[in-house]
CSV table of C-alpha atoms in Angstrom, one decimal:
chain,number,residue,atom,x,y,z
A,1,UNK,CA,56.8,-19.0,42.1
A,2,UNK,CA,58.6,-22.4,43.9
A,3,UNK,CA,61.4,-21.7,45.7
A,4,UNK,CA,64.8,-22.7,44.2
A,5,UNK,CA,65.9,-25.8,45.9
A,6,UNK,CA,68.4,-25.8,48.9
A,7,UNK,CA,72.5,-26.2,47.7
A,8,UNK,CA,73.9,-29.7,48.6
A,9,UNK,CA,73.3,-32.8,48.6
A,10,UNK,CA,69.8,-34.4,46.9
A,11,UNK,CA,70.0,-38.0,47.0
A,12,UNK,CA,68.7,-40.3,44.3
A,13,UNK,CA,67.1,-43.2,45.3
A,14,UNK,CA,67.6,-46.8,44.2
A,15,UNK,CA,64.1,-49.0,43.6
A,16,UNK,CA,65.0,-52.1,45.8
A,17,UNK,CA,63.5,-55.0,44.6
A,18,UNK,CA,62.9,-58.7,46.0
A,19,UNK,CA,62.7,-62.3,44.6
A,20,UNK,CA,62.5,-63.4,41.4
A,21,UNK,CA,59.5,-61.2,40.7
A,22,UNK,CA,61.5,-58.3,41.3
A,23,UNK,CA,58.7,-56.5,43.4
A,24,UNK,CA,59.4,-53.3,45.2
A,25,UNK,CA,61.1,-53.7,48.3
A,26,UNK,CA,59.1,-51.1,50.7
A,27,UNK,CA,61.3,-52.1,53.8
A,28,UNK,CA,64.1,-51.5,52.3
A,29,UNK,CA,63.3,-48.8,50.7
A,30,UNK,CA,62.3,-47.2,53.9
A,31,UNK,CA,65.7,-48.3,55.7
A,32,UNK,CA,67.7,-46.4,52.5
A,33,UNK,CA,65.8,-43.3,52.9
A,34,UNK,CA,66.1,-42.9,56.7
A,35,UNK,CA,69.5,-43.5,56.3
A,36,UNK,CA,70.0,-40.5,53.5
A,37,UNK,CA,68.1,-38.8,56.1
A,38,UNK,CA,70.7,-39.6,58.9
A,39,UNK,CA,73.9,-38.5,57.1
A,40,UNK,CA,72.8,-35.4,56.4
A,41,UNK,CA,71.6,-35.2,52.3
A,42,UNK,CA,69.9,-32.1,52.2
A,43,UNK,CA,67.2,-33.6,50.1
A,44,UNK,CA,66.0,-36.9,48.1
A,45,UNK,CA,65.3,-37.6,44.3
A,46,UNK,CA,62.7,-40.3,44.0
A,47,UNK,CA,62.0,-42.1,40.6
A,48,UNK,CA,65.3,-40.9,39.2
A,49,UNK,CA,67.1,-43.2,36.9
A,50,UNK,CA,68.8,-44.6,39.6
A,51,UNK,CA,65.4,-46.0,40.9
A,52,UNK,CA,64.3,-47.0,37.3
A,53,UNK,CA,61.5,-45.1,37.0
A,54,UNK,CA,60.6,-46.2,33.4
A,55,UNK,CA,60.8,-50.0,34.3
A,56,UNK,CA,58.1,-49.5,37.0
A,57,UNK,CA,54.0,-49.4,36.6
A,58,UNK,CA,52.2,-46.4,37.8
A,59,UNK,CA,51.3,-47.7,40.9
A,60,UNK,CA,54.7,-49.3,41.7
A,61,UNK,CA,55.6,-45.6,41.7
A,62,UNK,CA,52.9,-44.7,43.9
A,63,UNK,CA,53.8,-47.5,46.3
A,64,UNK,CA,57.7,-45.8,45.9
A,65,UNK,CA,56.7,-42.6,46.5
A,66,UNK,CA,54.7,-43.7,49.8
A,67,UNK,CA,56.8,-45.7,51.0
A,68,UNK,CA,59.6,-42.7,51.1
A,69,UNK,CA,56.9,-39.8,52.2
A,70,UNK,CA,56.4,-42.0,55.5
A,71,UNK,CA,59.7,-42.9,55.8
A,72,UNK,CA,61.5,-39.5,56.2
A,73,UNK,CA,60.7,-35.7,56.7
A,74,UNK,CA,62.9,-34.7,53.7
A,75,UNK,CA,61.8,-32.9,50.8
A,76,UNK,CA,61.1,-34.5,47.5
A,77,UNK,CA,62.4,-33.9,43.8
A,78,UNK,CA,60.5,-36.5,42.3
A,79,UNK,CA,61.5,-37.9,38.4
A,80,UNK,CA,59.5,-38.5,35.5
A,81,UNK,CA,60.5,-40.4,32.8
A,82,UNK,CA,58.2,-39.7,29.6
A,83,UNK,CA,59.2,-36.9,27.2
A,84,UNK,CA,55.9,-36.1,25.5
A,85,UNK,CA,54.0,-33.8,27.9
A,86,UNK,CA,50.4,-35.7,28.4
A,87,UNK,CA,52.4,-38.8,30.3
A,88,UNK,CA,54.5,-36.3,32.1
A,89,UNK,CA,51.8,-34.7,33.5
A,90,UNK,CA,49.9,-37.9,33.9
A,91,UNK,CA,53.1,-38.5,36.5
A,92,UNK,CA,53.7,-34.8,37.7
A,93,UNK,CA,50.2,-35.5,38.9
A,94,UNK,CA,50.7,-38.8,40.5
A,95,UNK,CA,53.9,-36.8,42.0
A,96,UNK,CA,51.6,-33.9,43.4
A,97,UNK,CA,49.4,-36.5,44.7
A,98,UNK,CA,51.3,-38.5,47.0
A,99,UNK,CA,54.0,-36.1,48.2
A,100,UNK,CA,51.8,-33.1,48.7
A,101,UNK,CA,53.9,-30.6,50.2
A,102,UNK,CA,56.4,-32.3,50.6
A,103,UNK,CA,57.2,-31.8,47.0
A,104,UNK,CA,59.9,-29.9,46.1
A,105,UNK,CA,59.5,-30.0,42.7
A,106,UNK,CA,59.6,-32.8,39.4
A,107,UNK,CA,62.8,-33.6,37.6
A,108,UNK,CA,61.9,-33.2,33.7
A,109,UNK,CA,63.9,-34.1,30.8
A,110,UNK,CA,64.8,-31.9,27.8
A,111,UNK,CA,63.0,-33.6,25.1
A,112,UNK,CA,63.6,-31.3,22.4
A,113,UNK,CA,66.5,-29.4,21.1
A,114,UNK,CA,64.3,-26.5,20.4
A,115,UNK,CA,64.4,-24.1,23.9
A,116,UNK,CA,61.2,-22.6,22.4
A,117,UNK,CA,59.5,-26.0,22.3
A,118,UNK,CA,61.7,-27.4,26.0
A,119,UNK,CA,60.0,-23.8,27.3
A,120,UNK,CA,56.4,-24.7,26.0
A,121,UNK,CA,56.6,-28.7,27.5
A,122,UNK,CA,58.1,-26.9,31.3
A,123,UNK,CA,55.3,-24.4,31.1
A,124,UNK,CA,52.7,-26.7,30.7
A,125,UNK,CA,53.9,-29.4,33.1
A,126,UNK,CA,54.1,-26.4,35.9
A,127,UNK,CA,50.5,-25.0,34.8
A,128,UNK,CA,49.2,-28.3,35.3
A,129,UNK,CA,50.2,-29.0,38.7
A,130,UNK,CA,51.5,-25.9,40.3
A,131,UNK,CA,55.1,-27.7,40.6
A,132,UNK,CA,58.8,-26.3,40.6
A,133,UNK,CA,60.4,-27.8,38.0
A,134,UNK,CA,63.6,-29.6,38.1
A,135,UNK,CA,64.8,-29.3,34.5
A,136,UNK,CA,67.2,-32.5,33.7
A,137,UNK,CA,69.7,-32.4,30.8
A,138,UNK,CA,70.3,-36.0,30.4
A,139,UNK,CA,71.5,-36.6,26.6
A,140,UNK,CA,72.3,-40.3,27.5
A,141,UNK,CA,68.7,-41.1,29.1
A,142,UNK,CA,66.9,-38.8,26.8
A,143,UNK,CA,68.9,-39.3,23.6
A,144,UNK,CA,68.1,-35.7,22.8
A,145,UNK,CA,70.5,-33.0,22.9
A,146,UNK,CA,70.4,-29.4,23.2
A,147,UNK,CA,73.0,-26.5,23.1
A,148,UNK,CA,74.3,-25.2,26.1
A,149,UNK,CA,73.0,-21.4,25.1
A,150,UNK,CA,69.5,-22.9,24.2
A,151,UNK,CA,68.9,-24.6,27.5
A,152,UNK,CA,69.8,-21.2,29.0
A,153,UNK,CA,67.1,-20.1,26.7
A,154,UNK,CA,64.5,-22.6,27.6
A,155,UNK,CA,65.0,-22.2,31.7
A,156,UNK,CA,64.8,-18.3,31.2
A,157,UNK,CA,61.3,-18.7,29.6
A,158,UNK,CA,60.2,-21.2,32.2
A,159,UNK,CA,59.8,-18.8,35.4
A,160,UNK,CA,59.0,-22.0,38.0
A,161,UNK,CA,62.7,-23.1,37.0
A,162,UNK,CA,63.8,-24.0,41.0
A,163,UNK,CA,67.0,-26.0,39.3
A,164,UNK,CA,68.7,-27.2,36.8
A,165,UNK,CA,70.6,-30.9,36.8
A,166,UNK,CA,73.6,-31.0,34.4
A,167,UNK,CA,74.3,-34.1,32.8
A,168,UNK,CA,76.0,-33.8,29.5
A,169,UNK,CA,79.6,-33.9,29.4
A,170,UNK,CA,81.6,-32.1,29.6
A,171,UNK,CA,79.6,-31.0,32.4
A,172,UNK,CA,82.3,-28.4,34.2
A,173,UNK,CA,82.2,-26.6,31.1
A,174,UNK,CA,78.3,-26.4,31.0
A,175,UNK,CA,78.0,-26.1,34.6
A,176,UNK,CA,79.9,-22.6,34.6
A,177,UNK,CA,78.1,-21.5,31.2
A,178,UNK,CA,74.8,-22.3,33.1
A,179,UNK,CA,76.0,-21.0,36.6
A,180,UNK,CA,77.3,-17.5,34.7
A,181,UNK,CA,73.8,-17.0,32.6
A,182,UNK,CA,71.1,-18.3,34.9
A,183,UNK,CA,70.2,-17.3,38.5
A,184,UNK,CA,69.0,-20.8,39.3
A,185,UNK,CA,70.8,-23.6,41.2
A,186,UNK,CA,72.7,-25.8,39.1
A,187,UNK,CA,73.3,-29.4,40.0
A,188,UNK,CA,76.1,-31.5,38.9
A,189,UNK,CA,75.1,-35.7,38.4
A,190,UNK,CA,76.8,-38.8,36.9
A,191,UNK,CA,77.3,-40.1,39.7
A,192,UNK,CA,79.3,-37.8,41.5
A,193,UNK,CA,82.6,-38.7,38.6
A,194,UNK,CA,82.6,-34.5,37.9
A,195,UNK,CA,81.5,-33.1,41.1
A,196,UNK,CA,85.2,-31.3,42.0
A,197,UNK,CA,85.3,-29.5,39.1
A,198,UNK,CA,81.7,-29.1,38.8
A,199,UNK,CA,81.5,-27.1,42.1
A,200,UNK,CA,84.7,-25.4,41.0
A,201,UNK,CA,82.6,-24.2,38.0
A,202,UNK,CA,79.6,-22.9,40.8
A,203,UNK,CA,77.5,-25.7,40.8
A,204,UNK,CA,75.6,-25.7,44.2
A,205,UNK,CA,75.9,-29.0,44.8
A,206,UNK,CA,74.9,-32.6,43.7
A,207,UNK,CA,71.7,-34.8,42.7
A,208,UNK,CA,73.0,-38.5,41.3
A,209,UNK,CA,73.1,-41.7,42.8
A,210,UNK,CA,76.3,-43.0,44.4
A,211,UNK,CA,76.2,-46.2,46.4
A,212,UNK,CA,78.3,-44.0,49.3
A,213,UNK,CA,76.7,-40.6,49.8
A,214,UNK,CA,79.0,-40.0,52.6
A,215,UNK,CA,81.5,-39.0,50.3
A,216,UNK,CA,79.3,-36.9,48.3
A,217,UNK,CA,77.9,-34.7,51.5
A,218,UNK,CA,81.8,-34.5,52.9
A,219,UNK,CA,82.9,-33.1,49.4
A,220,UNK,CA,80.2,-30.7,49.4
A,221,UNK,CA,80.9,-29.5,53.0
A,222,UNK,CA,84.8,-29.4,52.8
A,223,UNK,CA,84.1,-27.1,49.7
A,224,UNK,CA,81.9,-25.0,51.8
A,225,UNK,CA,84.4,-24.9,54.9
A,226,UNK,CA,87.8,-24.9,52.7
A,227,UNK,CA,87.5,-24.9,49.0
A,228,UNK,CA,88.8,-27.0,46.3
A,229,UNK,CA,91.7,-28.3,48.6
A,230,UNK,CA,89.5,-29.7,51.1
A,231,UNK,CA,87.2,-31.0,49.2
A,232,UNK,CA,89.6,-32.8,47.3
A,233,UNK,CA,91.0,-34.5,50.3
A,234,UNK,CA,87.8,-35.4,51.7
A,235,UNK,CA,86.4,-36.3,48.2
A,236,UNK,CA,90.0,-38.8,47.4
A,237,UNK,CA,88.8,-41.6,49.7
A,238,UNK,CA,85.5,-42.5,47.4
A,239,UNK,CA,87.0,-41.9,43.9
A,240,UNK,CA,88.1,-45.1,43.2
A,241,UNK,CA,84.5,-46.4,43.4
A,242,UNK,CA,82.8,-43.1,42.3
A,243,UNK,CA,85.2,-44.1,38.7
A,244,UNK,CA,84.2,-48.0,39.0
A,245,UNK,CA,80.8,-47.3,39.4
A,246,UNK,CA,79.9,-44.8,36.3
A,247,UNK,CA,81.3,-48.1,33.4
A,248,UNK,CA,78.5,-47.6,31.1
A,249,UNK,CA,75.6,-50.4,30.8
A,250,UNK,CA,76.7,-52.3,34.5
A,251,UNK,CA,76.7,-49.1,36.9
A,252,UNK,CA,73.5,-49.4,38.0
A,253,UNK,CA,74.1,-53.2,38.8
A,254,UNK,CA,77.5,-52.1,40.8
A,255,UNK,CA,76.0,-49.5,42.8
A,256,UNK,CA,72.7,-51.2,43.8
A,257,UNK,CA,74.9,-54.6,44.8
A,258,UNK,CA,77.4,-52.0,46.4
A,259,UNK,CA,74.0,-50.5,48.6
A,260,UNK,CA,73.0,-53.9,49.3
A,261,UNK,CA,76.7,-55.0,50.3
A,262,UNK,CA,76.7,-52.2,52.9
A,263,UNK,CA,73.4,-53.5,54.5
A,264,UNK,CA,71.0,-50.9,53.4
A,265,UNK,CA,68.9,-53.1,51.1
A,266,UNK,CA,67.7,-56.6,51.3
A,267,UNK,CA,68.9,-57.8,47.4
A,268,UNK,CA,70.5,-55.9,44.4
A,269,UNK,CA,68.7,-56.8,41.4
A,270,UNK,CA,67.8,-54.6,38.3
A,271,UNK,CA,64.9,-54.9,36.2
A,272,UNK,CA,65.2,-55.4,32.3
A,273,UNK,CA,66.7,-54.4,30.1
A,274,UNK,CA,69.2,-52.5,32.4
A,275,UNK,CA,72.5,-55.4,32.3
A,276,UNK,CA,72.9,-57.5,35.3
A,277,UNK,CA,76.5,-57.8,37.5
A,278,UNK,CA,79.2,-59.8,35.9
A,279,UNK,CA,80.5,-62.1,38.5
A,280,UNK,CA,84.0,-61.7,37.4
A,281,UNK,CA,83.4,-57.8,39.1
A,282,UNK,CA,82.6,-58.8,42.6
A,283,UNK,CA,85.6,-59.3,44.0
A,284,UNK,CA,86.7,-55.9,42.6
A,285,UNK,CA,83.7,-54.1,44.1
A,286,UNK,CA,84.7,-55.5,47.2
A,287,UNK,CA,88.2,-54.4,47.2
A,288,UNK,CA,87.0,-50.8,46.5
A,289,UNK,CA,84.1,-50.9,49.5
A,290,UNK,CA,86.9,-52.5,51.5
A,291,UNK,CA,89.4,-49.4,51.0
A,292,UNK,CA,86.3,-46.8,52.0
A,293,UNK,CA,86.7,-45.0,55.7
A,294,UNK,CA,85.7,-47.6,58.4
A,295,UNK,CA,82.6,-45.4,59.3
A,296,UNK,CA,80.7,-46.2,55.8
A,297,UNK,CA,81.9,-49.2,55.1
């Protein structure tokens, strides 16, 4: 079987795009990964819904996933974005393709609230391609929800289970049902708004996108080193932005215009239908990127 993936941090990974076309920014792209890879993230998540996956062609993907594969030595949890399985494998492939063994295994969505039928899609995806699977619970992507006690259900009949990400509120609570029931790693998301309390519950760690993963990795490590009290301290710095960043329709907007203000991509836009950044927000966003800790600013 996979192994499980490592506890800690597992960046996702904006799409940075350029001009009017909105093409993929490879250069960028490149710089963003190598600098995950300098701070420390223990892995990256490529094609997540941070790096709108389902707004890009197949072979924008492959150009994505190249781009990242040359760029760093990290391993790879790669997304896909369909919910029937013949397109997810049709990705899981593409996945297995490019990143080889670098592949630490494909992030899948629940797409059913049946744990027999989640169990039957995961199976199949892994039989197809030999992956670890990343399962994803991800109600407000997916628009299908499941029971807490049924997706323990579903990951105990899918053996190549090497995680699980947990992204449907309240996610503490689910974090410690999952953690208690299941001897797989369980990953908190949403960029990062839960994490305290989701590694007080025994996540091992997190896998969202956050425009300063500095503040994710030195949560994560103070927890290690001194428990909730030190990761509190070290997290307090970032959580105004970490709360101004998850406002529902524009957080994708504020965090790729928040990567883009700290120099790590050329230009900030988002492809449609995802809602652009209200001009009236900017000077806010600054304010909060101004208060971060001189060394990530």
């Amino acid at each position: 079987m996979p192994a499980q993936l490592a506890p800690g941090v597992w960046g996702v990974v904006p799409t940075p795009f350029l001009g009017s076309a909105l093409e993929v920014d490879e250069p960028s792209l490149a710089r963003l990964a190598k600098h995950y890879e300098r701070i420390g993230a223990t892995g990256l998540t490529v094609l997540g819904v941070f790096g709108e996956a389902a707004r890009l062609s197949t072979e924008e993907r492959r150009t994505v996933l190249e781009a990242v594969v040359d760029a760093v030595d990290l391993p790879l949890v790669v997304g896909v974005t369909a919910l029937a399985t013949a397109p997810v494998l049709e990705e899981a492939r593409l996945a297995r393709e490019v990143a080889g063994d670098r592949l630490a295994g494909v992030m899948v969505q629940i797409n059913s609230p049946d744990p027999q039928v989640v169990a039957t899609h995961l199976n199949a995806v892994h039989d197809a391609t030999g992956a670890g699977i990343v399962v994803q619970d991800y109600p407000e992507t997916s628009r299908v929800t499941i029971r807490t006690p049924d997706l323990v259900r579903a990951v105990r009949a899918v053996p190549s289970t090497i995680a699980v990400k947990a992204e449907a509120p309240p996610t503490p609570a689910t974090v410690a049902l999952l953690t208690t029931e299941l001897d797989v790693p369980v990953f908190g998301g949403l960029g990062g708004l839960g994490l305290l309390d989701e590694l007080a519950a025994g996540a091992a760690g997190a896998m969202t996108g956050f425009s300063c993963p500095e503040g994710l990795i030195a949560c994560v490590e103070a927890w290690r080193s001194g428990g909730y009290e030190a990761a509190r301290e070290a997290y307090l710095p970032y959580l105004p932005l970490v709360n101004f960043e998850a406002q529902a329709r524009i957080g994708l907007a504020l965090r790729k215009e928040a990567v883009r203000r700290r120099g790590l991509i050329m230009e900030s836009g988002v492809r449609p239908p995802a809602a652009q950044l209200p001009e009236a927000l900017v000077p806010q966003l600054e304010r909060h990127l101004a208060a971060l800790p001189k060394e990530v600013r």
